[in-house]
Amino acid sequence: MAVQKKSNAGDKPEEKKTNWMQIGVIAFCVLMVVMCVLSFANFQNFFGGSGSAGPAEEGNPVLVQYKMYVGGKAVFETIGGFIAGYETDKDIYIPIESSEKPYLVFKDEQNAISAEVIGMNQGETKTVDGSGGQTFYFTKEAAEKGGIDFEKAAVGDIVGYNENYEDELGEEAQAFRKAVITEKTDEGLTVQYGTDKIEMKFVSYLQIS
C-alpha cells in the first residue's frame, strides 16, 4: 500500500506541470495579441499623424508627391513633406541625387501645394495653378555662354539655368531650375521658367515627434 501511495503522490506533479504549460501557452497568446494591437496602433499613428484618417486639415503634416509643368512640359517631379495650409516666404532648394546643385522651387509653388492639399483624401490627385508663366530673354551670346547650343535650340526645348542664393551657412551657392524655350529669333531666345500647373497627389499623413 505504501508503494502505491508514493506512486500516486508521484503522479500529482505531472498534472501540475501540464497545467503550468497550458497557462504559459495562454499567457503567450494573450501577449502576442496585445503586441499586435499595439503595433497596429503605432502603424496607424505613423501614417495618420494625430490619428486622423479623413481629409487633410489645416495644420496636419502630410506627404505630397508633385510634378511641375513649364510651357506644357513636365520639368521636375519629387515628393516632400508639408504642413497643410502653412505659407512660407522663402524659395526652397531641394537636393537632387544626380546633381551637385539643388533644384529651386519657388515659394508660390510650395504655398499652392500646401493650401490645395487641405480637404484631399489619401491617394487623391489634383491639378493646381503654378507660379505663373514668367519668362526671361537670352541673347544669342548669353545663351551660348550659359551652355545652350543656340543653332540647335528650338521652341519647346527644355533648358536649364542657374540662380545664385545664400545657403544655410550664409555662403554663396547656386541652384538650378529647368525652363522651356517659347520663342526663338536670330538674336536670342525667350524662355519660360514659371510653372503653368502642378499635378499633386496626397500620399499619406506624417507623424512629427
PDB file of C-alpha atoms in Angstrom:
ATOM      1  CA  MET A   1       0.000   0.000   0.000  1.00  0.00           C
ATOM      2  CA  ALA A   2       2.857   2.359   0.839  1.00  0.00           C
ATOM      3  CA  VAL A   3       4.345   1.870  -2.580  1.00  0.00           C
ATOM      4  CA  GLN A   4       1.024   2.601  -4.213  1.00  0.00           C
ATOM      5  CA  LYS A   5       0.643   5.805  -2.178  1.00  0.00           C
ATOM      6  CA  LYS A   6       4.117   7.008  -3.229  1.00  0.00           C
ATOM      7  CA  SER A   7       3.251   6.188  -6.811  1.00  0.00           C
ATOM      8  CA  ASN A   8       0.001   8.190  -6.604  1.00  0.00           C
ATOM      9  CA  ALA A   9       1.819  11.100  -4.968  1.00  0.00           C
ATOM     10  CA  GLY A  10       4.323  10.998  -7.797  1.00  0.00           C
ATOM     11  CA  ASP A  11       1.561  11.397 -10.395  1.00  0.00           C
ATOM     12  CA  LYS A  12       0.408  14.737  -8.982  1.00  0.00           C
ATOM     13  CA  PRO A  13       3.461  16.848 -10.041  1.00  0.00           C
ATOM     14  CA  GLU A  14       2.979  15.640 -13.617  1.00  0.00           C
ATOM     15  CA  GLU A  15      -0.554  17.037 -13.621  1.00  0.00           C
ATOM     16  CA  LYS A  16       0.713  20.370 -12.262  1.00  0.00           C
ATOM     17  CA  LYS A  17       3.357  20.576 -14.992  1.00  0.00           C
ATOM     18  CA  THR A  18       0.700  20.120 -17.635  1.00  0.00           C
ATOM     19  CA  ASN A  19      -1.420  22.897 -16.110  1.00  0.00           C
ATOM     20  CA  TRP A  20       1.530  25.329 -15.986  1.00  0.00           C
ATOM     21  CA  MET A  21       2.300  24.598 -19.606  1.00  0.00           C
ATOM     22  CA  GLN A  22      -1.276  25.386 -20.579  1.00  0.00           C
ATOM     23  CA  ILE A  23      -1.174  28.612 -18.587  1.00  0.00           C
ATOM     24  CA  GLY A  24       2.104  29.546 -20.242  1.00  0.00           C
ATOM     25  CA  VAL A  25       0.687  28.942 -23.717  1.00  0.00           C
ATOM     26  CA  ILE A  26      -2.409  31.018 -22.932  1.00  0.00           C
ATOM     27  CA  ALA A  27      -0.298  33.852 -21.491  1.00  0.00           C
ATOM     28  CA  PHE A  28       1.926  33.812 -24.567  1.00  0.00           C
ATOM     29  CA  CYS A  29      -1.096  34.023 -26.872  1.00  0.00           C
ATOM     30  CA  VAL A  30      -2.529  36.930 -24.882  1.00  0.00           C
ATOM     31  CA  LEU A  31       0.836  38.713 -25.029  1.00  0.00           C
ATOM     32  CA  MET A  32       1.015  38.273 -28.802  1.00  0.00           C
ATOM     33  CA  VAL A  33      -2.487  39.685 -29.229  1.00  0.00           C
ATOM     34  CA  VAL A  34      -1.597  42.725 -27.117  1.00  0.00           C
ATOM     35  CA  MET A  35       1.607  43.276 -29.097  1.00  0.00           C
ATOM     36  CA  CYS A  36      -0.288  43.058 -32.383  1.00  0.00           C
ATOM     37  CA  VAL A  37      -2.825  45.608 -31.176  1.00  0.00           C
ATOM     38  CA  LEU A  38      -0.072  47.996 -30.082  1.00  0.00           C
ATOM     39  CA  SER A  39       1.830  47.532 -33.326  1.00  0.00           C
ATOM     40  CA  PHE A  40      -1.301  48.232 -35.360  1.00  0.00           C
ATOM     41  CA  ALA A  41      -1.937  51.389 -33.322  1.00  0.00           C
ATOM     42  CA  ASN A  42       1.621  52.621 -33.938  1.00  0.00           C
ATOM     43  CA  PHE A  43       1.280  51.849 -37.655  1.00  0.00           C
ATOM     44  CA  GLN A  44      -1.849  53.975 -37.850  1.00  0.00           C
ATOM     45  CA  ASN A  45      -0.176  56.786 -35.932  1.00  0.00           C
ATOM     46  CA  PHE A  46       2.776  56.767 -38.309  1.00  0.00           C
ATOM     47  CA  PHE A  47       0.565  57.387 -41.316  1.00  0.00           C
ATOM     48  CA  GLY A  48      -2.221  59.227 -39.589  1.00  0.00           C
ATOM     49  CA  GLY A  49      -0.276  61.830 -37.607  1.00  0.00           C
ATOM     50  CA  SER A  50      -2.807  62.642 -34.907  1.00  0.00           C
ATOM     51  CA  GLY A  51      -4.809  59.527 -35.772  1.00  0.00           C
ATOM     52  CA  SER A  52      -6.899  61.259 -38.432  1.00  0.00           C
ATOM     53  CA  ALA A  53      -7.840  59.207 -41.458  1.00  0.00           C
ATOM     54  CA  GLY A  54     -10.149  61.723 -43.109  1.00  0.00           C
ATOM     55  CA  PRO A  55      -9.415  64.666 -45.411  1.00  0.00           C
ATOM     56  CA  ALA A  56      -6.296  66.699 -44.652  1.00  0.00           C
ATOM     57  CA  GLU A  57      -6.986  69.579 -42.299  1.00  0.00           C
ATOM     58  CA  GLU A  58      -5.044  72.790 -41.836  1.00  0.00           C
ATOM     59  CA  GLY A  59      -2.009  72.174 -39.643  1.00  0.00           C
ATOM     60  CA  ASN A  60      -1.731  68.451 -40.487  1.00  0.00           C
ATOM     61  CA  PRO A  61       1.721  67.198 -41.534  1.00  0.00           C
ATOM     62  CA  VAL A  62       1.317  65.435 -44.882  1.00  0.00           C
ATOM     63  CA  LEU A  63       3.388  63.793 -47.603  1.00  0.00           C
ATOM     64  CA  VAL A  64       2.709  65.040 -51.152  1.00  0.00           C
ATOM     65  CA  GLN A  65       4.064  63.880 -54.492  1.00  0.00           C
ATOM     66  CA  TYR A  66       4.068  66.604 -57.134  1.00  0.00           C
ATOM     67  CA  LYS A  67       5.081  67.219 -60.746  1.00  0.00           C
ATOM     68  CA  MET A  68       5.742  70.694 -62.161  1.00  0.00           C
ATOM     69  CA  TYR A  69       4.944  71.750 -65.734  1.00  0.00           C
ATOM     70  CA  VAL A  70       6.510  74.627 -67.650  1.00  0.00           C
ATOM     71  CA  GLY A  71       5.365  75.500 -71.156  1.00  0.00           C
ATOM     72  CA  GLY A  72       3.327  72.296 -71.211  1.00  0.00           C
ATOM     73  CA  LYS A  73       6.391  70.156 -70.437  1.00  0.00           C
ATOM     74  CA  ALA A  74       6.993  68.165 -67.239  1.00  0.00           C
ATOM     75  CA  VAL A  75      10.251  69.546 -65.847  1.00  0.00           C
ATOM     76  CA  PHE A  76      10.506  68.356 -62.246  1.00  0.00           C
ATOM     77  CA  GLU A  77       8.945  65.711 -60.006  1.00  0.00           C
ATOM     78  CA  THR A  78       9.558  64.909 -56.352  1.00  0.00           C
ATOM     79  CA  ILE A  79       7.875  64.005 -53.069  1.00  0.00           C
ATOM     80  CA  GLY A  80       8.019  66.075 -49.913  1.00  0.00           C
ATOM     81  CA  GLY A  81       6.522  66.840 -46.538  1.00  0.00           C
ATOM     82  CA  PHE A  82       4.198  69.796 -45.968  1.00  0.00           C
ATOM     83  CA  ILE A  83       2.196  71.325 -43.166  1.00  0.00           C
ATOM     84  CA  ALA A  84      -1.248  71.742 -44.713  1.00  0.00           C
ATOM     85  CA  GLY A  85      -2.101  75.423 -45.023  1.00  0.00           C
ATOM     86  CA  TYR A  86       1.330  76.672 -43.952  1.00  0.00           C
ATOM     87  CA  GLU A  87       2.766  79.532 -46.038  1.00  0.00           C
ATOM     88  CA  THR A  88       6.478  80.086 -46.496  1.00  0.00           C
ATOM     89  CA  ASP A  89       8.041  83.385 -47.517  1.00  0.00           C
ATOM     90  CA  LYS A  90      11.202  81.817 -48.914  1.00  0.00           C
ATOM     91  CA  ASP A  91      12.101  79.822 -52.003  1.00  0.00           C
ATOM     92  CA  ILE A  92      13.120  76.243 -51.292  1.00  0.00           C
ATOM     93  CA  TYR A  93      16.194  74.375 -52.540  1.00  0.00           C
ATOM     94  CA  ILE A  94      15.689  70.620 -52.878  1.00  0.00           C
ATOM     95  CA  PRO A  95      18.771  68.328 -53.006  1.00  0.00           C
ATOM     96  CA  ILE A  96      18.968  66.168 -56.137  1.00  0.00           C
ATOM     97  CA  GLU A  97      20.945  62.917 -56.224  1.00  0.00           C
ATOM     98  CA  SER A  98      22.038  63.394 -59.838  1.00  0.00           C
ATOM     99  CA  SER A  99      23.274  66.958 -59.310  1.00  0.00           C
ATOM    100  CA  GLU A 100      25.638  68.814 -57.023  1.00  0.00           C
ATOM    101  CA  LYS A 101      23.211  71.738 -57.131  1.00  0.00           C
ATOM    102  CA  PRO A 102      19.764  71.693 -55.503  1.00  0.00           C
ATOM    103  CA  TYR A 103      16.614  72.306 -57.508  1.00  0.00           C
ATOM    104  CA  LEU A 104      14.937  75.672 -56.995  1.00  0.00           C
ATOM    105  CA  VAL A 105      11.223  75.591 -56.139  1.00  0.00           C
ATOM    106  CA  PHE A 106       9.564  78.978 -55.732  1.00  0.00           C
ATOM    107  CA  LYS A 107       7.696  79.868 -52.554  1.00  0.00           C
ATOM    108  CA  ASP A 108       4.482  80.419 -54.556  1.00  0.00           C
ATOM    109  CA  GLU A 109       4.654  76.825 -55.803  1.00  0.00           C
ATOM    110  CA  GLN A 110       5.176  75.425 -52.309  1.00  0.00           C
ATOM    111  CA  ASN A 111       2.361  77.562 -50.932  1.00  0.00           C
ATOM    112  CA  ALA A 112      -0.022  76.426 -53.681  1.00  0.00           C
ATOM    113  CA  ILE A 113       0.587  72.769 -52.789  1.00  0.00           C
ATOM    114  CA  SER A 114       0.292  73.427 -49.052  1.00  0.00           C
ATOM    115  CA  ALA A 115      -3.026  75.251 -49.489  1.00  0.00           C
ATOM    116  CA  GLU A 116      -4.600  72.893 -52.025  1.00  0.00           C
ATOM    117  CA  VAL A 117      -3.879  69.695 -50.079  1.00  0.00           C
ATOM    118  CA  ILE A 118      -6.451  70.775 -47.481  1.00  0.00           C
ATOM    119  CA  GLY A 119      -9.586  68.675 -47.929  1.00  0.00           C
ATOM    120  CA  MET A 120      -7.867  65.986 -50.001  1.00  0.00           C
ATOM    121  CA  ASN A 121      -8.019  62.301 -49.058  1.00  0.00           C
ATOM    122  CA  GLN A 122      -5.079  59.904 -49.177  1.00  0.00           C
ATOM    123  CA  GLY A 123      -4.421  58.767 -52.754  1.00  0.00           C
ATOM    124  CA  GLU A 124      -6.406  61.649 -54.246  1.00  0.00           C
ATOM    125  CA  THR A 125      -4.851  63.708 -57.057  1.00  0.00           C
ATOM    126  CA  LYS A 126      -5.380  67.317 -58.098  1.00  0.00           C
ATOM    127  CA  THR A 127      -4.001  69.804 -60.636  1.00  0.00           C
ATOM    128  CA  VAL A 128      -3.382  73.336 -59.357  1.00  0.00           C
ATOM    129  CA  ASP A 129      -2.072  76.584 -60.787  1.00  0.00           C
ATOM    130  CA  GLY A 130       1.684  77.054 -60.652  1.00  0.00           C
ATOM    131  CA  SER A 131       3.715  80.214 -60.118  1.00  0.00           C
ATOM    132  CA  GLY A 132       2.670  81.691 -63.494  1.00  0.00           C
ATOM    133  CA  GLY A 133       4.210  81.914 -66.957  1.00  0.00           C
ATOM    134  CA  GLN A 134       7.201  84.105 -66.079  1.00  0.00           C
ATOM    135  CA  THR A 135       9.789  84.419 -68.850  1.00  0.00           C
ATOM    136  CA  PHE A 136      13.199  85.922 -69.442  1.00  0.00           C
ATOM    137  CA  TYR A 137      15.200  86.705 -72.553  1.00  0.00           C
ATOM    138  CA  PHE A 138      18.576  85.225 -73.545  1.00  0.00           C
ATOM    139  CA  THR A 139      20.645  86.975 -76.203  1.00  0.00           C
ATOM    140  CA  LYS A 140      22.424  84.597 -78.542  1.00  0.00           C
ATOM    141  CA  GLU A 141      25.709  85.309 -76.775  1.00  0.00           C
ATOM    142  CA  ALA A 142      24.240  84.834 -73.298  1.00  0.00           C
ATOM    143  CA  ALA A 143      22.565  81.579 -74.319  1.00  0.00           C
ATOM    144  CA  GLU A 144      25.808  80.124 -75.666  1.00  0.00           C
ATOM    145  CA  LYS A 145      27.689  81.346 -72.604  1.00  0.00           C
ATOM    146  CA  GLY A 146      25.139  79.522 -70.482  1.00  0.00           C
ATOM    147  CA  GLY A 147      25.791  76.265 -72.304  1.00  0.00           C
ATOM    148  CA  ILE A 148      22.882  76.350 -74.788  1.00  0.00           C
ATOM    149  CA  ASP A 149      23.683  75.373 -78.385  1.00  0.00           C
ATOM    150  CA  PHE A 150      21.917  78.319 -80.000  1.00  0.00           C
ATOM    151  CA  GLU A 151      21.916  76.908 -83.536  1.00  0.00           C
ATOM    152  CA  LYS A 152      20.274  73.643 -82.445  1.00  0.00           C
ATOM    153  CA  ALA A 153      17.951  75.192 -79.880  1.00  0.00           C
ATOM    154  CA  ALA A 154      14.260  75.084 -80.820  1.00  0.00           C
ATOM    155  CA  VAL A 155      10.925  76.157 -79.396  1.00  0.00           C
ATOM    156  CA  GLY A 156       9.750  73.549 -76.896  1.00  0.00           C
ATOM    157  CA  ASP A 157      13.246  72.512 -75.804  1.00  0.00           C
ATOM    158  CA  ILE A 158      13.867  72.191 -72.078  1.00  0.00           C
ATOM    159  CA  VAL A 159      16.923  74.108 -70.908  1.00  0.00           C
ATOM    160  CA  GLY A 160      18.483  74.627 -67.516  1.00  0.00           C
ATOM    161  CA  TYR A 161      19.655  77.774 -65.822  1.00  0.00           C
ATOM    162  CA  ASN A 162      21.436  78.540 -62.565  1.00  0.00           C
ATOM    163  CA  GLU A 163      20.447  81.005 -59.877  1.00  0.00           C
ATOM    164  CA  ASN A 164      22.634  82.335 -57.083  1.00  0.00           C
ATOM    165  CA  TYR A 165      21.420  82.175 -53.495  1.00  0.00           C
ATOM    166  CA  GLU A 166      22.723  82.231 -49.937  1.00  0.00           C
ATOM    167  CA  ASP A 167      22.759  78.814 -48.263  1.00  0.00           C
ATOM    168  CA  GLU A 168      22.013  77.994 -44.622  1.00  0.00           C
ATOM    169  CA  LEU A 169      25.634  78.775 -43.714  1.00  0.00           C
ATOM    170  CA  GLY A 170      25.359  82.238 -45.237  1.00  0.00           C
ATOM    171  CA  GLU A 171      27.638  81.313 -48.123  1.00  0.00           C
ATOM    172  CA  GLU A 172      27.158  81.967 -51.836  1.00  0.00           C
ATOM    173  CA  ALA A 173      25.728  78.940 -53.638  1.00  0.00           C
ATOM    174  CA  GLN A 174      23.978  78.014 -56.870  1.00  0.00           C
ATOM    175  CA  ALA A 175      20.707  76.215 -57.524  1.00  0.00           C
ATOM    176  CA  PHE A 176      19.330  75.152 -60.884  1.00  0.00           C
ATOM    177  CA  ARG A 177      15.918  75.151 -62.474  1.00  0.00           C
ATOM    178  CA  LYS A 178      14.514  73.904 -65.755  1.00  0.00           C
ATOM    179  CA  ALA A 179      12.812  76.188 -68.260  1.00  0.00           C
ATOM    180  CA  VAL A 180      11.286  75.860 -71.731  1.00  0.00           C
ATOM    181  CA  ILE A 181      12.093  77.833 -74.874  1.00  0.00           C
ATOM    182  CA  THR A 182       8.886  79.540 -76.043  1.00  0.00           C
ATOM    183  CA  GLU A 183      10.276  81.778 -78.808  1.00  0.00           C
ATOM    184  CA  LYS A 184      13.431  81.983 -80.923  1.00  0.00           C
ATOM    185  CA  THR A 185      14.775  84.730 -83.183  1.00  0.00           C
ATOM    186  CA  ASP A 186      18.119  85.283 -84.857  1.00  0.00           C
ATOM    187  CA  GLU A 187      19.106  87.471 -81.920  1.00  0.00           C
ATOM    188  CA  GLY A 188      18.021  85.411 -78.945  1.00  0.00           C
ATOM    189  CA  LEU A 189      15.626  83.140 -77.044  1.00  0.00           C
ATOM    190  CA  THR A 190      12.567  83.742 -74.883  1.00  0.00           C
ATOM    191  CA  VAL A 191      12.486  81.184 -72.093  1.00  0.00           C
ATOM    192  CA  GLN A 192       9.619  80.417 -69.710  1.00  0.00           C
ATOM    193  CA  TYR A 193      10.661  79.438 -66.204  1.00  0.00           C
ATOM    194  CA  GLY A 194       7.397  79.879 -64.268  1.00  0.00           C
ATOM    195  CA  THR A 195       5.161  76.834 -63.850  1.00  0.00           C
ATOM    196  CA  ASP A 196       1.853  76.612 -65.733  1.00  0.00           C
ATOM    197  CA  LYS A 197       0.472  73.942 -63.419  1.00  0.00           C
ATOM    198  CA  ILE A 198       1.395  71.457 -60.742  1.00  0.00           C
ATOM    199  CA  GLU A 199      -0.003  67.920 -60.542  1.00  0.00           C
ATOM    200  CA  MET A 200      -0.122  66.770 -56.934  1.00  0.00           C
ATOM    201  CA  LYS A 201      -1.035  63.580 -55.084  1.00  0.00           C
ATOM    202  CA  PHE A 202      -1.746  63.323 -51.364  1.00  0.00           C
ATOM    203  CA  VAL A 203       0.330  60.268 -50.432  1.00  0.00           C
ATOM    204  CA  SER A 204      -0.111  59.945 -46.654  1.00  0.00           C
ATOM    205  CA  TYR A 205      -0.191  61.658 -43.300  1.00  0.00           C
ATOM    206  CA  LEU A 206       3.022  62.112 -41.373  1.00  0.00           C
ATOM    207  CA  GLN A 207       3.813  61.912 -37.674  1.00  0.00           C
ATOM    208  CA  ILE A 208       6.070  64.567 -36.227  1.00  0.00           C
ATOM    209  CA  SER A 209       7.594  63.595 -32.892  1.00  0.00           C
TER     210      SER A 209
END
